[in-house]
PDB file of C-alpha atoms in Angstrom:
ATOM      1  CA  MET A  11     114.240  72.088 161.580  1.00  0.00           C
ATOM      2  CA  SER A  12     117.619  73.837 161.377  1.00  0.00           C
ATOM      3  CA  ASP A  13     117.880  77.294 159.813  1.00  0.00           C
ATOM      4  CA  ALA A  14     121.500  76.753 158.701  1.00  0.00           C
ATOM      5  CA  ILE A  15     121.907  77.540 154.995  1.00  0.00           C
ATOM      6  CA  ARG A  16     124.444  77.864 152.200  1.00  0.00           C
ATOM      7  CA  ALA A  17     124.061  80.861 149.885  1.00  0.00           C
ATOM      8  CA  GLU A  18     126.146  81.681 146.822  1.00  0.00           C
ATOM      9  CA  THR A  19     126.227  82.971 143.258  1.00  0.00           C
ATOM     10  CA  VAL A  20     125.966  80.116 140.755  1.00  0.00           C
ATOM     11  CA  TYR A  21     125.793  79.742 136.974  1.00  0.00           C
ATOM     12  CA  VAL A  22     123.059  77.455 135.667  1.00  0.00           C
ATOM     13  CA  GLY A  23     121.953  75.866 132.413  1.00  0.00           C
ATOM     14  CA  ASP A  24     123.727  75.592 129.093  1.00  0.00           C
ATOM     15  CA  GLU A  25     124.062  79.373 128.904  1.00  0.00           C
ATOM     16  CA  LYS A  26     125.550  79.588 132.408  1.00  0.00           C
ATOM     17  CA  ILE A  27     122.948  82.085 133.572  1.00  0.00           C
ATOM     18  CA  GLN A  28     124.034  84.002 136.653  1.00  0.00           C
ATOM     19  CA  ALA A  29     121.807  83.259 139.635  1.00  0.00           C
ATOM     20  CA  TYR A  30     121.806  83.537 143.409  1.00  0.00           C
ATOM     21  CA  ARG A  31     120.989  80.298 145.197  1.00  0.00           C
ATOM     22  CA  ALA A  32     120.433  79.468 148.859  1.00  0.00           C
ATOM     23  CA  VAL A  33     119.762  75.979 150.210  1.00  0.00           C
ATOM     24  CA  PRO A  34     119.216  74.468 153.653  1.00  0.00           C
ATOM     25  CA  LEU A  35     122.083  72.465 155.101  1.00  0.00           C
ATOM     26  CA  GLY A  36     120.382  69.103 155.275  1.00  0.00           C
ATOM     27  CA  ALA A  37     119.549  66.108 153.120  1.00  0.00           C
ATOM     28  CA  GLY A  38     115.946  67.023 152.405  1.00  0.00           C
ATOM     29  CA  PRO A  39     114.131  66.482 150.184  1.00  0.00           C
ATOM     30  CA  PHE A  40     113.094  70.137 150.085  1.00  0.00           C
ATOM     31  CA  PRO A  41     110.642  72.008 147.834  1.00  0.00           C
ATOM     32  CA  GLY A  42     111.947  74.674 145.467  1.00  0.00           C
ATOM     33  CA  VAL A  43     111.118  78.347 144.921  1.00  0.00           C
ATOM     34  CA  VAL A  44     112.236  80.575 142.054  1.00  0.00           C
ATOM     35  CA  VAL A  45     112.380  84.212 143.172  1.00  0.00           C
ATOM     36  CA  ILE A  46     111.921  86.711 140.324  1.00  0.00           C
ATOM     37  CA  HIS A  47     113.615  90.010 141.050  1.00  0.00           C
ATOM     38  CA  HIS A  48     111.881  93.351 140.577  1.00  0.00           C
ATOM     39  CA  LEU A  49     112.737  96.004 137.989  1.00  0.00           C
ATOM     40  CA  PRO A  50     115.405  97.558 140.264  1.00  0.00           C
ATOM     41  CA  GLY A  51     117.309  94.384 139.516  1.00  0.00           C
ATOM     42  CA  PHE A  52     119.309  91.553 141.007  1.00  0.00           C
ATOM     43  CA  ASP A  53     119.836  93.447 144.231  1.00  0.00           C
ATOM     44  CA  GLU A  54     120.615  92.741 147.873  1.00  0.00           C
ATOM     45  CA  SER A  55     117.000  92.917 149.038  1.00  0.00           C
ATOM     46  CA  THR A  56     116.050  90.206 146.537  1.00  0.00           C
ATOM     47  CA  LYS A  57     118.980  88.036 147.641  1.00  0.00           C
ATOM     48  CA  GLU A  58     117.792  88.420 151.221  1.00  0.00           C
ATOM     49  CA  MET A  59     114.440  86.958 150.156  1.00  0.00           C
ATOM     50  CA  VAL A  60     116.271  83.981 148.656  1.00  0.00           C
ATOM     51  CA  ARG A  61     118.097  83.406 151.944  1.00  0.00           C
ATOM     52  CA  ARG A  62     114.839  83.728 153.869  1.00  0.00           C
ATOM     53  CA  PHE A  63     113.283  80.908 151.892  1.00  0.00           C
ATOM     54  CA  ALA A  64     116.306  78.681 152.490  1.00  0.00           C
ATOM     55  CA  ALA A  65     116.211  79.373 156.232  1.00  0.00           C
ATOM     56  CA  ASN A  66     112.595  78.179 156.169  1.00  0.00           C
ATOM     57  CA  GLY A  67     113.293  74.881 154.433  1.00  0.00           C
ATOM     58  CA  TYR A  68     113.216  75.716 150.712  1.00  0.00           C
ATOM     59  CA  LEU A  69     115.709  75.374 147.887  1.00  0.00           C
ATOM     60  CA  ALA A  70     115.605  78.915 146.492  1.00  0.00           C
ATOM     61  CA  ILE A  71     117.123  80.550 143.450  1.00  0.00           C
ATOM     62  CA  CYS A  72     116.901  83.957 141.752  1.00  0.00           C
ATOM     63  CA  PRO A  73     118.102  84.170 138.141  1.00  0.00           C
ATOM     64  CA  ASN A  74     119.645  87.487 137.121  1.00  0.00           C
ATOM     65  CA  LEU A  75     117.256  88.440 134.328  1.00  0.00           C
ATOM     66  CA  PHE A  76     119.553  91.300 133.277  1.00  0.00           C
ATOM     67  CA  TRP A  77     122.781  89.280 132.977  1.00  0.00           C
ATOM     68  CA  ARG A  78     122.823  89.269 129.163  1.00  0.00           C
ATOM     69  CA  GLU A  79     122.094  92.964 128.760  1.00  0.00           C
ATOM     70  CA  ALA A  80     124.428  94.297 131.472  1.00  0.00           C
ATOM     71  CA  PRO A  81     127.010  91.683 132.512  1.00  0.00           C
ATOM     72  CA  GLY A  82     129.043  92.791 135.516  1.00  0.00           C
ATOM     73  CA  ALA A  83     127.035  95.976 136.066  1.00  0.00           C
ATOM     74  CA  SER A  84     125.712  97.040 139.459  1.00  0.00           C
ATOM     75  CA  PRO A  85     121.976  96.420 140.034  1.00  0.00           C
ATOM     76  CA  ASP A  86     121.237 100.147 139.630  1.00  0.00           C
ATOM     77  CA  ASP A  87     123.189 100.420 136.374  1.00  0.00           C
ATOM     78  CA  ALA A  88     121.768  97.198 134.985  1.00  0.00           C
ATOM     79  CA  SER A  89     118.240  98.332 135.817  1.00  0.00           C
ATOM     80  CA  ALA A  90     118.756 101.716 134.180  1.00  0.00           C
ATOM     81  CA  PHE A  91     120.105 100.084 131.032  1.00  0.00           C
ATOM     82  CA  VAL A  92     117.252  97.579 130.825  1.00  0.00           C
ATOM     83  CA  ARG A  93     114.670 100.312 131.431  1.00  0.00           C
ATOM     84  CA  GLY A  94     116.236 102.236 128.563  1.00  0.00           C
ATOM     85  CA  GLN A  95     115.797  99.194 126.322  1.00  0.00           C
ATOM     86  CA  GLY A  96     112.118  98.886 127.272  1.00  0.00           C
ATOM     87  CA  GLY A  97     112.509  95.868 129.557  1.00  0.00           C
ATOM     88  CA  ILE A  98     113.187  92.183 128.976  1.00  0.00           C
ATOM     89  CA  PRO A  99     111.106  90.206 126.418  1.00  0.00           C
ATOM     90  CA  ASP A 100     108.578  87.867 127.976  1.00  0.00           C
ATOM     91  CA  GLU A 101     109.864  84.758 126.216  1.00  0.00           C
ATOM     92  CA  GLN A 102     113.380  85.438 127.482  1.00  0.00           C
ATOM     93  CA  ILE A 103     112.043  85.731 131.040  1.00  0.00           C
ATOM     94  CA  ILE A 104     110.160  82.463 130.669  1.00  0.00           C
ATOM     95  CA  GLY A 105     113.291  80.740 129.392  1.00  0.00           C
ATOM     96  CA  ASP A 106     115.483  81.975 132.230  1.00  0.00           C
ATOM     97  CA  VAL A 107     112.951  81.013 134.893  1.00  0.00           C
ATOM     98  CA  ARG A 108     112.635  77.576 133.267  1.00  0.00           C
ATOM     99  CA  THR A 109     116.412  77.182 133.498  1.00  0.00           C
ATOM    100  CA  ALA A 110     116.378  78.219 137.173  1.00  0.00           C
ATOM    101  CA  ALA A 111     113.524  75.817 137.992  1.00  0.00           C
ATOM    102  CA  ASP A 112     115.310  72.991 136.199  1.00  0.00           C
ATOM    103  CA  ALA A 113     118.439  73.739 138.231  1.00  0.00           C
ATOM    104  CA  LEU A 114     116.424  73.193 141.411  1.00  0.00           C
ATOM    105  CA  ARG A 115     114.883  70.004 140.065  1.00  0.00           C
ATOM    106  CA  GLY A 116     118.381  68.790 139.258  1.00  0.00           C
ATOM    107  CA  LEU A 117     119.416  68.799 142.915  1.00  0.00           C
ATOM    108  CA  THR A 118     119.183  65.075 143.591  1.00  0.00           C
ATOM    109  CA  GLY A 119     121.393  64.864 146.676  1.00  0.00           C
ATOM    110  CA  ASP A 120     123.769  62.462 144.918  1.00  0.00           C
ATOM    111  CA  ASP A 121     126.652  64.892 145.437  1.00  0.00           C
ATOM    112  CA  GLY A 122     126.063  65.065 149.172  1.00  0.00           C
ATOM    113  CA  GLY A 123     124.023  68.259 148.945  1.00  0.00           C
ATOM    114  CA  PRO A 124     120.294  68.707 149.554  1.00  0.00           C
ATOM    115  CA  ALA A 125     117.728  66.926 147.422  1.00  0.00           C
ATOM    116  CA  HIS A 126     114.682  68.466 145.739  1.00  0.00           C
ATOM    117  CA  ASN A 127     111.214  67.035 146.420  1.00  0.00           C
ATOM    118  CA  GLY A 128     109.971  67.541 142.847  1.00  0.00           C
ATOM    119  CA  LYS A 129     107.800  70.616 143.422  1.00  0.00           C
ATOM    120  CA  VAL A 130     108.606  74.198 142.385  1.00  0.00           C
ATOM    121  CA  GLY A 131     106.859  77.473 143.115  1.00  0.00           C
ATOM    122  CA  VAL A 132     107.550  80.980 141.871  1.00  0.00           C
ATOM    123  CA  ILE A 133     107.246  84.391 143.527  1.00  0.00           C
ATOM    124  CA  GLY A 134     107.786  87.950 142.362  1.00  0.00           C
ATOM    125  CA  HIS A 135     107.228  91.514 143.562  1.00  0.00           C
ATOM    126  CA  CYS A 136     106.239  94.513 141.409  1.00  0.00           C
ATOM    127  CA  SER A 137     107.281  93.675 137.816  1.00  0.00           C
ATOM    128  CA  GLY A 138     108.296  90.283 139.212  1.00  0.00           C
ATOM    129  CA  GLY A 139     104.694  89.743 140.319  1.00  0.00           C
ATOM    130  CA  ARG A 140     103.531  90.148 136.730  1.00  0.00           C
ATOM    131  CA  GLN A 141     106.298  87.832 135.628  1.00  0.00           C
ATOM    132  CA  ALA A 142     105.344  85.216 138.231  1.00  0.00           C
ATOM    133  CA  LEU A 143     101.906  85.084 136.610  1.00  0.00           C
ATOM    134  CA  LEU A 144     103.481  85.079 133.144  1.00  0.00           C
ATOM    135  CA  VAL A 145     105.770  82.103 133.752  1.00  0.00           C
ATOM    136  CA  ALA A 146     102.987  80.196 135.519  1.00  0.00           C
ATOM    137  CA  THR A 147     101.043  80.308 132.231  1.00  0.00           C
ATOM    138  CA  ALA A 148     103.966  78.795 130.315  1.00  0.00           C
ATOM    139  CA  LEU A 149     105.740  76.419 132.704  1.00  0.00           C
ATOM    140  CA  PRO A 150     104.641  73.399 134.763  1.00  0.00           C
ATOM    141  CA  LEU A 151     104.714  74.918 138.245  1.00  0.00           C
ATOM    142  CA  ASP A 152     103.031  73.944 141.502  1.00  0.00           C
ATOM    143  CA  ALA A 153     102.290  77.368 143.052  1.00  0.00           C
ATOM    144  CA  ALA A 154     102.751  81.058 142.214  1.00  0.00           C
ATOM    145  CA  VAL A 155     102.751  84.180 144.377  1.00  0.00           C
ATOM    146  CA  ASP A 156     102.045  87.582 142.831  1.00  0.00           C
ATOM    147  CA  CYS A 157     103.018  90.442 145.141  1.00  0.00           C
ATOM    148  CA  TYR A 158     101.460  93.620 143.707  1.00  0.00           C
ATOM    149  CA  GLY A 159     102.383  92.717 140.129  1.00  0.00           C
ATOM    150  CA  ALA A 160     102.101  95.773 137.904  1.00  0.00           C
ATOM    151  CA  PHE A 161     100.854  95.901 134.306  1.00  0.00           C
ATOM    152  CA  ALA A 162      99.577  92.337 134.094  1.00  0.00           C
ATOM    153  CA  LEU A 163      96.309  93.314 132.403  1.00  0.00           C
ATOM    154  CA  GLU A 164      97.145  96.623 130.740  1.00  0.00           C
ATOM    155  CA  PRO A 165     100.454  97.831 129.284  1.00  0.00           C
ATOM    156  CA  PRO A 166     102.384 100.560 131.100  1.00  0.00           C
ATOM    157  CA  PRO A 167     101.957 104.170 129.958  1.00  0.00           C
ATOM    158  CA  ALA A 168     103.995 105.105 126.899  1.00  0.00           C
ATOM    159  CA  ALA A 169     105.925 107.691 128.921  1.00  0.00           C
ATOM    160  CA  SER A 170     107.490 104.896 130.997  1.00  0.00           C
ATOM    161  CA  GLY A 171     109.404 103.571 128.004  1.00  0.00           C
ATOM    162  CA  LEU A 172     108.601  99.986 129.046  1.00  0.00           C
ATOM    163  CA  LYS A 173     107.375  97.621 126.368  1.00  0.00           C
ATOM    164  CA  MET A 174     105.433  95.179 128.565  1.00  0.00           C
ATOM    165  CA  THR A 175     102.265  93.786 127.038  1.00  0.00           C
ATOM    166  CA  SER A 176      99.108  92.462 128.651  1.00  0.00           C
ATOM    167  CA  ILE A 177      99.132  88.812 129.703  1.00  0.00           C
ATOM    168  CA  LYS A 178      95.369  88.568 130.248  1.00  0.00           C
ATOM    169  CA  ASP A 179      94.951  86.325 127.178  1.00  0.00           C
ATOM    170  CA  ARG A 180      97.439  83.873 128.700  1.00  0.00           C
ATOM    171  CA  LEU A 181      95.711  83.514 132.066  1.00  0.00           C
ATOM    172  CA  GLY A 182      93.552  80.591 130.970  1.00  0.00           C
ATOM    173  CA  ASP A 183      96.784  78.570 130.731  1.00  0.00           C
ATOM    174  CA  LEU A 184      97.811  79.014 134.379  1.00  0.00           C
ATOM    175  CA  SER A 185      99.327  75.759 135.584  1.00  0.00           C
ATOM    176  CA  CYS A 186      98.947  76.210 139.341  1.00  0.00           C
ATOM    177  CA  PRO A 187      97.164  77.961 142.223  1.00  0.00           C
ATOM    178  CA  VAL A 188      97.995  81.648 142.729  1.00  0.00           C
ATOM    179  CA  LEU A 189      98.308  83.733 145.894  1.00  0.00           C
ATOM    180  CA  GLY A 190      97.984  87.484 145.330  1.00  0.00           C
ATOM    181  CA  LEU A 191      99.048  90.103 147.898  1.00  0.00           C
ATOM    182  CA  PHE A 192      98.165  93.741 147.226  1.00  0.00           C
ATOM    183  CA  GLY A 193      97.915  97.174 148.827  1.00  0.00           C
ATOM    184  CA  ASP A 194      94.649  99.111 148.894  1.00  0.00           C
ATOM    185  CA  ASP A 195      96.559 102.360 148.243  1.00  0.00           C
ATOM    186  CA  ASP A 196      98.520 101.014 145.273  1.00  0.00           C
ATOM    187  CA  LYS A 197      98.110 102.628 141.850  1.00  0.00           C
ATOM    188  CA  ASN A 198      99.861  99.884 139.830  1.00  0.00           C
ATOM    189  CA  PRO A 199      97.950  97.665 140.284  1.00  0.00           C
ATOM    190  CA  ALA A 200      95.027  99.622 141.658  1.00  0.00           C
ATOM    191  CA  PRO A 201      92.319  97.670 143.543  1.00  0.00           C
ATOM    192  CA  GLU A 202      90.054  97.913 140.493  1.00  0.00           C
ATOM    193  CA  GLU A 203      92.657  96.130 138.357  1.00  0.00           C
ATOM    194  CA  VAL A 204      93.024  93.424 141.008  1.00  0.00           C
ATOM    195  CA  ASP A 205      89.236  92.990 140.909  1.00  0.00           C
ATOM    196  CA  ARG A 206      89.466  92.472 137.143  1.00  0.00           C
ATOM    197  CA  LEU A 207      92.297  89.986 137.564  1.00  0.00           C
ATOM    198  CA  ALA A 208      90.237  88.019 140.084  1.00  0.00           C
ATOM    199  CA  ALA A 209      87.239  88.008 137.740  1.00  0.00           C
ATOM    200  CA  ILE A 210      89.295  86.764 134.784  1.00  0.00           C
ATOM    201  CA  LEU A 211      90.853  83.979 136.833  1.00  0.00           C
ATOM    202  CA  ALA A 212      87.422  83.005 138.153  1.00  0.00           C
ATOM    203  CA  GLU A 213      86.100  82.813 134.582  1.00  0.00           C
ATOM    204  CA  HIS A 214      88.882  80.373 133.763  1.00  0.00           C
ATOM    205  CA  GLY A 215      88.248  78.326 136.891  1.00  0.00           C
ATOM    206  CA  LYS A 216      91.681  79.103 138.347  1.00  0.00           C
ATOM    207  CA  SER A 217      92.499  79.057 142.053  1.00  0.00           C
ATOM    208  CA  PHE A 218      93.250  82.613 143.223  1.00  0.00           C
ATOM    209  CA  GLU A 219      93.681  83.421 146.904  1.00  0.00           C
ATOM    210  CA  ARG A 220      93.694  87.202 147.257  1.00  0.00           C
ATOM    211  CA  HIS A 221      94.531  89.469 150.182  1.00  0.00           C
ATOM    212  CA  SER A 222      94.653  93.281 150.202  1.00  0.00           C
ATOM    213  CA  TYR A 223      96.020  95.509 152.958  1.00  0.00           C
ATOM    214  CA  GLU A 224      94.503  98.776 154.131  1.00  0.00           C
ATOM    215  CA  GLY A 225      96.985 101.643 154.301  1.00  0.00           C
ATOM    216  CA  ALA A 226      99.546  99.826 152.144  1.00  0.00           C
ATOM    217  CA  GLY A 227     100.722 100.972 148.746  1.00  0.00           C
ATOM    218  CA  HIS A 228     103.249  99.656 146.256  1.00  0.00           C
ATOM    219  CA  GLY A 229     106.350  98.042 147.720  1.00  0.00           C
ATOM    220  CA  PHE A 230     104.993  97.422 151.206  1.00  0.00           C
ATOM    221  CA  PHE A 231     107.257  94.362 151.613  1.00  0.00           C
ATOM    222  CA  ALA A 232     110.479  96.372 151.104  1.00  0.00           C
ATOM    223  CA  PRO A 233     112.048  97.422 154.450  1.00  0.00           C
ATOM    224  CA  ASP A 234     114.525  99.725 152.667  1.00  0.00           C
ATOM    225  CA  ARG A 235     111.813 101.800 150.959  1.00  0.00           C
ATOM    226  CA  PRO A 236     109.419 104.498 152.223  1.00  0.00           C
ATOM    227  CA  GLY A 237     106.394 102.385 151.359  1.00  0.00           C
ATOM    228  CA  TYR A 238     107.305  99.633 153.831  1.00  0.00           C
ATOM    229  CA  ARG A 239     104.384  98.618 156.024  1.00  0.00           C
ATOM    230  CA  PRO A 240     105.571  96.221 158.751  1.00  0.00           C
ATOM    231  CA  GLN A 241     102.162  94.862 159.718  1.00  0.00           C
ATOM    232  CA  ALA A 242     101.209  94.079 156.124  1.00  0.00           C
ATOM    233  CA  ALA A 243     104.636  92.614 155.375  1.00  0.00           C
ATOM    234  CA  VAL A 244     104.603  90.332 158.426  1.00  0.00           C
ATOM    235  CA  ASP A 245     101.135  89.047 157.586  1.00  0.00           C
ATOM    236  CA  GLY A 246     102.106  88.722 153.924  1.00  0.00           C
ATOM    237  CA  TRP A 247     105.133  86.558 154.720  1.00  0.00           C
ATOM    238  CA  ARG A 248     102.980  84.388 156.951  1.00  0.00           C
ATOM    239  CA  ARG A 249     100.555  83.835 154.108  1.00  0.00           C
ATOM    240  CA  ILE A 250     103.351  83.160 151.603  1.00  0.00           C
ATOM    241  CA  PHE A 251     104.875  80.403 153.707  1.00  0.00           C
ATOM    242  CA  ALA A 252     101.474  78.880 154.510  1.00  0.00           C
ATOM    243  CA  PHE A 253     100.614  78.856 150.792  1.00  0.00           C
ATOM    244  CA  PHE A 254     103.913  77.344 149.688  1.00  0.00           C
ATOM    245  CA  ASP A 255     103.923  74.845 152.558  1.00  0.00           C
ATOM    246  CA  GLN A 256     100.475  73.688 151.449  1.00  0.00           C
ATOM    247  CA  HIS A 257     101.162  73.401 147.721  1.00  0.00           C
ATOM    248  CA  LEU A 258     104.855  72.498 147.702  1.00  0.00           C
ATOM    249  CA  GLY A 259     105.056  70.237 150.758  1.00  0.00           C
ATOM    250  CA  GLY A 260     107.230  72.397 152.983  1.00  0.00           C
ATOM    251  CA  LYS A 261     108.884  71.035 156.103  1.00  0.00           C
ATOM    252  CA  ARG A 262     106.602  72.981 158.425  1.00  0.00           C
ATOM    253  CA  LEU A 263     103.566  71.339 156.842  1.00  0.00           C
ATOM    254  CA  GLN A 264     105.199  67.942 157.355  1.00  0.00           C
ATOM    255  CA  VAL A 265     105.821  68.804 161.019  1.00  0.00           C
ATOM    256  CA  GLN A 266     102.173  69.825 161.467  1.00  0.00           C
ATOM    257  CA  GLU A 267     100.914  66.651 159.808  1.00  0.00           C
ATOM    258  CA  ALA A 268     103.121  64.597 162.109  1.00  0.00           C
ATOM    259  CA  GLY A 269     101.508  66.304 165.098  1.00  0.00           C
ATOM    260  CA  VAL A 270     104.797  67.701 166.420  1.00  0.00           C
TER     261      VAL A 270
END
């Protein structure tokens, strides 16, 4: 499997939502992944994740959830503005992720580009982890990955200025299996909140594969932040690709099934 990719900024849907897309250079068909950026915004580290998925045989796209509120602004400025407004409404997030997923499903290969295999997963870190769970309760998805999603069960403290609400009453509507990756030293979500999340999903009969890492706190996947924990991040990426390969039909799973 080649790791050659094409990555670029695109505009998708009727509203021409700004998004960053990366695709393998090959016919496919390939599975799709929507990457939901964290509260710091549509930044370079998130775009690197999009490219990583493409290099591993996925059609990947990240919609800029802040494009309406701060068009043309830098990620830092856009994030600051959105924080000041209390965040992005949940229904708007759901709509933009739906548009991004539909853009992946629309890649048929008829134009000479790669084709989609019909399956779409979603992944998010921090606030994006909460939003990955959120959209999986509202959209027909095939797999979701929640990387230390904060404030899924309880709203953030009033001092934060964020207006997120609990999504625990939505969790019975989850459309797909969920992989959750967390740090034992995290405060948002703390291990006790992750325990509650697991219990709620179990009550609803939902598939929830959970892994927590000793010595890791919030943001352990981010190599440009003090909380980066290489061992946890490497193992986390391994689990992410194994999970998506299993539920989305990734190329590596096809290779294994063929006995190569």
